[in-house]
CSV table of C-alpha atoms in Angstrom, one decimal:
chain,number,residue,atom,x,y,z
B,1,MET,CA,1.1,8.8,-40.2
B,2,HIS,CA,-1.8,11.3,-41.6
B,3,GLU,CA,-2.9,8.3,-43.9
B,4,MET,CA,-2.9,5.8,-41.7
B,5,LEU,CA,-5.5,8.5,-39.5
B,6,SER,CA,-7.4,8.9,-43.0
B,7,GLY,CA,-7.6,5.4,-44.7
B,8,HIS,CA,-9.6,2.5,-42.8
B,9,GLU,CA,-10.1,2.1,-39.4
B,10,LYS,CA,-8.3,-1.0,-38.8
B,11,ARG,CA,-4.8,-0.1,-39.8
B,12,CYS,CA,-4.7,2.8,-37.0
B,13,PHE,CA,-6.0,-0.3,-34.2
B,14,ASN,CA,-3.8,-2.6,-35.4
B,15,MET,CA,-0.5,-0.2,-35.4
B,16,PHE,CA,-1.4,2.4,-32.3
B,17,ARG,CA,-4.5,-0.1,-30.4
B,18,MET,CA,-6.5,2.6,-31.0
B,19,THR,CA,-9.2,4.1,-32.7
B,20,GLN,CA,-8.6,7.2,-35.0
B,21,ASN,CA,-10.7,9.6,-32.5
B,22,THR,CA,-8.6,8.3,-29.2
B,23,PHE,CA,-5.6,8.7,-30.7
B,24,ARG,CA,-6.0,11.7,-32.5
B,25,GLN,CA,-8.0,12.6,-29.1
B,26,LEU,CA,-4.8,12.1,-27.4
B,27,CYS,CA,-2.8,14.1,-29.5
B,28,ILE,CA,-4.7,17.2,-28.3
B,29,ASP,CA,-5.2,16.3,-24.6
B,30,LEU,CA,-1.1,15.7,-24.5
B,31,GLU,CA,-0.2,18.9,-26.0
B,32,SER,CA,-2.9,21.2,-24.6
B,33,LYS,CA,-3.2,19.5,-20.9
B,34,HIS,CA,0.4,17.8,-20.7
B,35,GLY,CA,3.7,19.6,-22.3
B,36,LEU,CA,3.8,18.0,-24.8
B,37,LEU,CA,5.7,20.6,-28.1
B,38,PRO,CA,5.7,20.2,-31.3
B,39,SER,CA,9.7,20.3,-32.8
B,40,TYR,CA,11.6,21.5,-35.7
B,41,ARG,CA,10.4,19.0,-38.7
B,42,ILE,CA,8.7,16.6,-35.8
B,43,SER,CA,5.1,17.3,-35.0
B,44,ILE,CA,2.8,16.0,-32.5
B,45,LEU,CA,0.7,14.1,-34.6
B,46,GLU,CA,4.2,12.0,-35.4
B,47,LYS,CA,5.6,11.4,-31.6
B,48,VAL,CA,2.5,10.4,-30.2
B,49,SER,CA,2.9,7.9,-33.1
B,50,LEU,CA,6.0,7.0,-32.9
B,51,PHE,CA,5.7,6.3,-28.6
B,52,VAL,CA,2.7,4.7,-29.2
B,53,TYR,CA,3.8,1.8,-31.7
B,54,ILE,CA,6.9,1.4,-29.4
B,55,LEU,CA,4.0,0.1,-27.1
B,56,SER,CA,2.2,-1.6,-29.2
B,57,LYS,CA,5.1,-3.3,-30.9
B,58,GLY,CA,7.6,-3.7,-28.2
B,59,ALA,CA,9.6,-2.5,-31.2
B,60,SER,CA,13.1,-1.8,-30.2
B,61,ASN,CA,15.2,1.7,-31.0
B,62,ARG,CA,16.4,-0.1,-34.5
B,63,ASP,CA,13.3,-0.9,-35.5
B,64,VAL,CA,11.7,2.6,-34.7
B,65,GLN,CA,14.2,4.5,-36.7
B,66,GLU,CA,13.9,2.3,-40.0
B,67,ARG,CA,10.0,2.7,-39.7
B,68,PHE,CA,10.0,6.6,-38.8
B,69,GLN,CA,13.3,7.6,-40.7
B,70,HIS,CA,14.6,9.1,-37.7
B,71,SER,CA,18.3,8.5,-36.0
B,72,GLY,CA,18.4,6.3,-33.0
B,73,GLU,CA,19.3,9.6,-30.6
B,74,THR,CA,16.2,11.5,-31.9
B,75,VAL,CA,13.5,8.0,-31.6
B,76,SER,CA,15.2,8.4,-27.9
B,77,ARG,CA,14.8,12.3,-27.2
B,78,ILE,CA,10.7,11.3,-28.9
B,79,PHE,CA,10.0,8.7,-26.5
B,80,LYS,CA,11.3,9.9,-23.2
B,81,GLU,CA,9.5,13.3,-24.3
B,82,VAL,CA,6.4,11.6,-24.8
B,83,LEU,CA,6.5,9.3,-22.0
B,84,ASP,CA,6.9,12.7,-19.7
B,85,ALA,CA,3.6,14.0,-21.1
B,86,ILE,CA,1.6,10.8,-20.2
B,87,ASP,CA,3.5,10.3,-16.5
B,88,GLY,CA,1.3,13.5,-16.2
B,89,LEU,CA,-1.8,12.4,-17.6
B,90,SER,CA,-1.2,8.9,-16.0
B,91,SER,CA,-1.4,10.8,-11.9
B,92,LYS,CA,-4.9,12.2,-13.5
B,93,ILE,CA,-6.2,9.0,-14.6
B,94,LEU,CA,-4.8,6.3,-12.9
B,95,LYS,CA,-7.7,6.4,-10.0
B,96,PRO,CA,-10.7,6.2,-8.6
B,97,ARG,CA,-13.7,7.7,-10.9
B,98,ASP,CA,-15.1,7.8,-7.6
B,99,PRO,CA,-13.4,9.0,-4.7
B,100,GLU,CA,-15.5,8.2,-2.2
B,101,PHE,CA,-17.0,5.0,-3.2
B,102,LYS,CA,-21.1,6.5,-2.8
B,103,GLU,CA,-22.2,4.7,-5.4
B,104,ILE,CA,-23.3,1.4,-5.6
B,105,PRO,CA,-21.1,0.0,-9.4
B,106,SER,CA,-23.7,-0.2,-11.9
B,107,GLN,CA,-22.3,-3.4,-12.8
B,108,ILE,CA,-22.9,-4.8,-9.0
B,109,ALA,CA,-26.7,-2.8,-9.3
B,110,TYR,CA,-28.6,-4.1,-12.0
B,111,ASP,CA,-27.7,-8.0,-12.1
B,112,THR,CA,-29.3,-10.0,-9.7
B,113,ARG,CA,-26.3,-12.5,-9.2
B,114,TYR,CA,-24.6,-9.8,-7.5
B,115,MET,CA,-26.9,-7.5,-5.7
B,116,PRO,CA,-28.0,-7.1,-2.7
B,117,HIS,CA,-25.2,-9.8,-1.9
B,118,PHE,CA,-22.1,-7.3,-2.9
B,119,LYS,CA,-23.3,-3.8,-2.8
B,120,ASP,CA,-20.5,-2.6,-0.5
B,121,CYS,CA,-18.1,-4.0,-2.9
B,122,ILE,CA,-15.8,-1.7,-5.1
B,123,GLY,CA,-13.6,-3.5,-7.0
B,124,ALA,CA,-10.9,-6.2,-7.4
B,125,ILE,CA,-7.2,-6.3,-6.4
B,126,ASP,CA,-4.4,-8.7,-8.1
B,127,GLY,CA,-1.2,-8.6,-9.4
B,128,THR,CA,0.9,-9.6,-12.3
B,129,HIS,CA,4.2,-10.2,-13.0
B,130,ILE,CA,5.2,-7.7,-16.4
B,131,ASP,CA,9.2,-9.4,-17.8
B,132,VAL,CA,11.7,-6.5,-18.1
B,133,ILE,CA,15.7,-6.1,-18.3
B,134,ILE,CA,17.7,-6.3,-15.4
B,135,SER,CA,21.2,-6.4,-15.2
B,136,GLU,CA,23.2,-9.9,-14.0
B,137,GLU,CA,23.8,-8.7,-10.8
B,138,ASP,CA,20.1,-7.8,-9.8
B,139,GLN,CA,18.6,-10.8,-11.9
B,140,LEU,CA,18.3,-13.0,-9.3
B,141,ARG,CA,16.2,-11.3,-7.0
B,142,TYR,CA,14.0,-10.2,-9.6
B,143,ARG,CA,13.1,-13.6,-11.4
B,144,GLY,CA,9.4,-14.7,-11.1
B,145,ARG,CA,7.6,-17.8,-10.9
B,146,LYS,CA,9.1,-19.1,-14.0
B,147,GLY,CA,13.1,-17.7,-13.9
B,148,THR,CA,12.8,-14.7,-16.4
B,149,PRO,CA,13.6,-11.2,-15.3
B,150,THR,CA,9.5,-9.4,-14.6
B,151,PHE,CA,8.1,-7.2,-11.9
B,152,ASN,CA,5.4,-7.9,-9.4
B,153,VAL,CA,2.8,-5.5,-10.2
B,154,LEU,CA,0.1,-4.7,-7.7
B,155,ALA,CA,-3.1,-3.0,-9.4
B,156,ALA,CA,-6.4,-2.5,-8.5
B,157,CYS,CA,-9.5,-1.5,-10.6
B,158,ASP,CA,-13.2,-1.2,-10.9
B,159,PHE,CA,-16.2,-3.6,-12.4
B,160,ASP,CA,-15.8,-1.0,-15.8
B,161,LEU,CA,-12.2,-2.4,-16.7
B,162,LEU,CA,-10.7,0.7,-15.3
B,163,PHE,CA,-7.4,0.6,-13.2
B,164,THR,CA,-7.9,2.6,-10.0
B,165,PHE,CA,-4.1,1.7,-9.2
B,166,VAL,CA,-1.1,0.6,-9.8
B,167,LEU,CA,2.2,-0.2,-7.8
B,168,THR,CA,4.7,-1.1,-10.2
B,169,GLY,CA,8.7,-1.7,-9.3
B,170,TRP,CA,8.5,-5.0,-6.8
B,171,GLU,CA,11.2,-7.6,-7.2
B,172,GLY,CA,9.5,-10.2,-8.9
B,173,SER,CA,10.7,-12.5,-6.4
B,174,ALA,CA,8.5,-10.7,-4.3
B,175,HIS,CA,5.1,-12.6,-2.5
B,176,ASP,CA,1.7,-10.9,-3.5
B,177,SER,CA,1.6,-10.6,0.6
B,178,ARG,CA,4.7,-8.4,0.9
B,179,ILE,CA,3.8,-6.1,-1.4
B,180,PHE,CA,-0.5,-6.0,-0.1
B,181,LEU,CA,0.9,-5.0,3.3
B,182,ASP,CA,3.4,-2.6,1.9
B,183,CYS,CA,1.3,-1.3,-0.3
B,184,ILE,CA,-2.2,-0.7,2.0
B,185,SER,CA,0.3,0.3,5.1
B,186,ASN,CA,2.4,3.2,3.4
B,187,PRO,CA,0.3,6.5,2.8
B,188,SER,CA,2.8,8.0,0.3
B,189,LEU,CA,1.5,5.5,-2.6
B,190,ASN,CA,-2.2,6.9,-2.3
B,191,PHE,CA,-4.0,3.6,-2.0
B,192,PRO,CA,-7.5,4.1,-2.8
B,193,LYS,CA,-8.3,2.4,0.3
B,194,PRO,CA,-12.1,1.3,1.1
B,195,PRO,CA,-14.1,3.1,3.7
B,196,PRO,CA,-16.0,1.7,6.9
B,197,GLY,CA,-18.2,-1.2,5.4
B,198,LYS,CA,-16.7,-1.3,1.6
B,199,TYR,CA,-14.3,-3.9,0.3
B,200,TYR,CA,-12.7,-5.0,-2.7
B,201,LEU,CA,-12.2,-8.3,-3.5
B,202,ALA,CA,-9.2,-11.0,-3.1
B,203,ASP,CA,-8.0,-14.1,-4.8
B,204,LYS,CA,-7.3,-16.6,-2.0
B,205,GLY,CA,-3.7,-15.7,-2.2
B,206,TYR,CA,-3.7,-13.4,-0.6
B,207,PRO,CA,-4.0,-12.3,3.5
B,208,GLU,CA,-8.0,-11.6,4.4
B,209,ARG,CA,-7.4,-8.1,6.5
B,210,ASN,CA,-10.7,-5.3,6.8
B,211,SER,CA,-11.6,-4.5,3.8
B,212,TYR,CA,-10.2,-6.7,1.7
B,213,LEU,CA,-13.0,-9.9,1.2
B,214,THR,CA,-11.4,-13.8,0.1
B,215,PRO,CA,-13.1,-16.4,-0.6
B,216,TYR,CA,-13.0,-19.7,1.1
B,217,HIS,CA,-10.3,-21.9,1.2
B,218,LYS,CA,-9.5,-25.6,0.3
B,219,ILE,CA,-13.1,-25.0,-1.1
B,220,ARG,CA,-13.3,-24.7,-5.6
B,221,TYR,CA,-12.7,-21.0,-6.7
B,222,HIS,CA,-11.9,-20.5,-10.4
B,223,PRO,CA,-14.5,-21.2,-13.2
B,224,SER,CA,-12.8,-23.7,-15.0
B,225,GLU,CA,-13.6,-26.3,-11.6
B,226,PHE,CA,-17.3,-25.9,-12.2
B,227,ARG,CA,-17.8,-26.7,-15.8
B,228,ALA,CA,-18.0,-30.4,-14.5
B,229,ALA,CA,-20.2,-29.6,-12.0
B,230,ASN,CA,-22.9,-27.0,-10.5
B,231,PRO,CA,-21.3,-25.8,-6.9
B,232,ARG,CA,-22.2,-27.8,-3.7
B,233,GLY,CA,-23.2,-26.6,-0.3
B,234,PRO,CA,-23.1,-22.8,0.4
B,235,ARG,CA,-19.7,-22.2,0.2
B,236,GLU,CA,-18.9,-23.4,-3.1
B,237,VAL,CA,-21.6,-21.1,-4.0
B,238,PHE,CA,-19.9,-18.3,-2.3
B,239,ASN,CA,-16.7,-19.1,-3.9
B,240,ARG,CA,-18.0,-19.1,-7.5
B,241,ALA,CA,-20.5,-15.6,-7.0
B,242,HIS,CA,-16.9,-14.7,-6.0
B,243,SER,CA,-14.4,-15.2,-8.5
B,244,SER,CA,-17.4,-14.3,-11.5
B,245,LEU,CA,-17.2,-11.1,-9.6
B,246,ARG,CA,-13.3,-10.9,-9.2
B,247,SER,CA,-13.2,-11.8,-12.6
B,248,CYS,CA,-13.1,-7.8,-13.6
B,249,ILE,CA,-9.2,-7.9,-12.9
B,250,GLU,CA,-8.0,-10.9,-14.4
B,251,ARG,CA,-9.7,-9.5,-18.1
B,252,ALA,CA,-9.1,-6.0,-17.2
B,253,PHE,CA,-4.7,-7.3,-17.2
B,254,GLY,CA,-5.7,-9.7,-20.5
B,255,ILE,CA,-6.8,-5.9,-22.5
B,256,LEU,CA,-3.5,-4.9,-21.5
B,257,LYS,CA,-1.5,-7.2,-22.3
B,258,ALA,CA,-3.2,-8.4,-25.4
B,259,ARG,CA,-2.5,-4.6,-26.3
B,260,TRP,CA,0.8,-3.8,-25.2
B,261,LYS,CA,3.2,-6.4,-27.3
B,262,ILE,CA,5.8,-4.1,-24.8
B,263,LEU,CA,4.5,-6.0,-21.7
B,264,GLU,CA,5.6,-9.2,-23.4
B,265,LYS,CA,9.2,-8.0,-25.2
B,266,MET,CA,10.4,-5.1,-22.7
B,267,PRO,CA,13.4,-3.3,-25.4
B,268,LYS,CA,16.5,-2.5,-23.2
B,269,TYR,CA,15.2,1.3,-20.9
B,270,SER,CA,16.9,1.6,-17.6
B,271,THR,CA,14.7,0.3,-14.7
B,272,HIS,CA,13.0,3.6,-13.7
B,273,ASP,CA,12.3,4.3,-17.2
B,274,GLN,CA,10.3,0.3,-17.5
B,275,ASN,CA,8.2,1.3,-14.5
B,276,ARG,CA,7.2,4.6,-15.9
B,277,ILE,CA,6.8,2.5,-19.6
B,278,ILE,CA,4.4,0.2,-17.5
B,279,CYS,CA,2.0,3.1,-15.4
B,280,ALA,CA,2.0,4.4,-19.2
B,281,THR,CA,0.1,1.8,-20.9
B,282,PHE,CA,-2.4,1.1,-17.6
B,283,ALA,CA,-3.6,5.4,-18.1
B,284,LEU,CA,-3.2,4.7,-21.5
B,285,HIS,CA,-6.0,1.9,-21.2
B,286,ASN,CA,-8.1,3.5,-19.5
B,287,TYR,CA,-7.7,7.0,-21.7
B,288,ILE,CA,-8.8,4.3,-24.3
B,289,ARG,CA,-12.0,3.0,-22.0
B,290,LEU,CA,-12.6,6.1,-20.8
B,291,SER,CA,-13.3,8.2,-24.5
B,292,LYS,CA,-16.2,6.1,-25.0
B,293,VAL,CA,-15.3,5.1,-28.7
B,294,LEU,CA,-16.3,2.0,-29.3
B,295,ASP,CA,-12.9,-0.3,-29.7
B,296,PRO,CA,-12.5,-3.6,-30.5
B,297,ALA,CA,-10.7,-5.0,-27.4
B,298,PHE,CA,-13.2,-3.8,-25.1
B,299,ASN,CA,-15.7,-4.6,-27.2
B,300,ILE,CA,-15.4,-8.4,-26.6
B,301,MET,CA,-15.2,-7.8,-23.0
B,302,ASP,CA,-18.5,-6.2,-22.7
B,303,ASN,CA,-20.8,-8.5,-25.2
B,304,ASP,CA,-19.2,-11.6,-22.2
B,305,PRO,CA,-19.0,-10.7,-19.0
B,306,ASN,CA,-17.9,-14.1,-18.1
B,307,PHE,CA,-15.1,-14.0,-20.9
B,308,VAL,CA,-11.6,-13.9,-19.6
B,309,PRO,CA,-8.7,-13.6,-21.7
B,310,PRO,CA,-6.3,-17.1,-21.9
B,311,LYS,CA,-3.3,-15.3,-20.4
B,312,ALA,CA,-5.4,-13.4,-18.1
B,313,ILE,CA,-4.2,-16.0,-14.7
B,314,SER,CA,-3.7,-14.6,-11.6
B,315,ASP,CA,0.1,-14.6,-10.3
B,316,VAL,CA,-0.2,-15.9,-6.5
B,317,HIS,CA,2.9,-16.2,-4.0
B,318,LEU,CA,1.3,-16.8,-0.7
B,319,MET,CA,0.8,-20.3,1.1
B,320,GLN,CA,-3.3,-20.9,1.7
B,321,GLU,CA,-2.5,-21.6,5.1
B,322,GLU,CA,0.3,-18.5,5.2
B,323,ALA,CA,-3.5,-16.4,4.6
B,324,GLN,CA,-5.6,-18.1,6.6
B,325,GLN,CA,-3.7,-17.3,9.4
B,326,MET,CA,-4.5,-13.3,8.9
B,327,GLY,CA,-7.8,-13.9,8.9
B,328,THR,CA,-10.7,-11.3,10.7
B,329,ASN,CA,-13.3,-12.4,12.1
B,330,GLU,CA,-15.0,-8.9,10.4
B,331,MET,CA,-14.0,-10.1,7.3
B,332,THR,CA,-15.8,-13.8,8.3
B,333,LYS,CA,-18.6,-11.9,8.9
B,334,ILE,CA,-19.2,-10.3,6.3
B,335,ARG,CA,-18.5,-13.9,4.4
B,336,ASN,CA,-21.2,-15.3,5.7
B,337,ASP,CA,-23.8,-13.0,5.4
B,338,ILE,CA,-23.4,-12.7,1.8
B,339,THR,CA,-23.7,-16.7,1.8
B,340,THR,CA,-26.5,-16.3,3.4
B,341,SER,CA,-27.7,-14.4,1.1
B,342,LEU,CA,-27.2,-16.2,-2.0
B,343,MET,CA,-28.7,-19.0,-0.5
B,344,ILE,CA,-31.8,-17.6,0.2
B,345,ALA,CA,-32.1,-16.0,-3.2
B,346,LYS,CA,-31.2,-19.6,-4.8
B,347,ARG,CA,-34.0,-21.2,-2.8
B,348,GLN,CA,-36.3,-18.2,-3.8
B,349,ARG,CA,-35.8,-18.3,-7.7
B,350,ARG,CA,-36.0,-22.6,-7.3
B,351,GLY,CA,-39.9,-21.7,-5.4
B,352,SER,CA,-41.1,-19.6,-8.2
């Protein structure tokens, strides 16, 4: 492991999905702030290496035994110790940096495509399915749209691709609308609700509620739909801007799943631990982003703000007609006001 952290940077990234400096700091923080302790003949460095290797490769216990030369029992014990420490990290790092949402996000404030039109937007919400291992008797209710057992995970993120909320554990057959409505109505989940006048962006598959802005329905929306022709009319202008800004959540999901292969091939753990593992990957995603170290995966996104990884596809289950029936006058007015503002800006650009 010491060779991995003192050799070529690419070797470390390929094995642990983070840079050498970020990995070293993670070891320090888990020991000093979150209770991870070394044990006889097994250092903090090796414990964290083993844990992150499992997450980055989706490695089985047998694979890890061979790689690290420990018994299966020792591998399981170390994994649980580090997972316990990561739980503490998750509670500190999976939340908004500006909990009162006072500041206009810089990605909006300094981009004429969105400012001043979306100045009150604080982030985006969406769901994604993550494959899990479920007992045969429970598999039916956990089957997602592809027929395999999944958790339907709801998340919120800001425009810096940092996750500000994660809710995992819902069965794959659960509709996004059911998860969303439970999330915003259950105080124990501590969802970071927008203050008055602020809002999240949501896909058209979500029910419209105050503080959650969805696009116009039955109108072109996704970027691929505008490749053949530019927006026609005010509603399509709004939808393209909404889709472009909301893509932050799809891009964040894309980086998350590309980095942590365990989300594609989950080894056999208890349902409870699978939930914790998923939260751990979200927490490490934020940790790496906040490290401010140049990271190959995030660099791609930073260099091309319109790039969305191919696998970053939203999972939509709610019928559009059902979502429309839940609309609110307040959000309709906000949508219409933004549309008017976008059209005025468009005419001004043409006239200049």
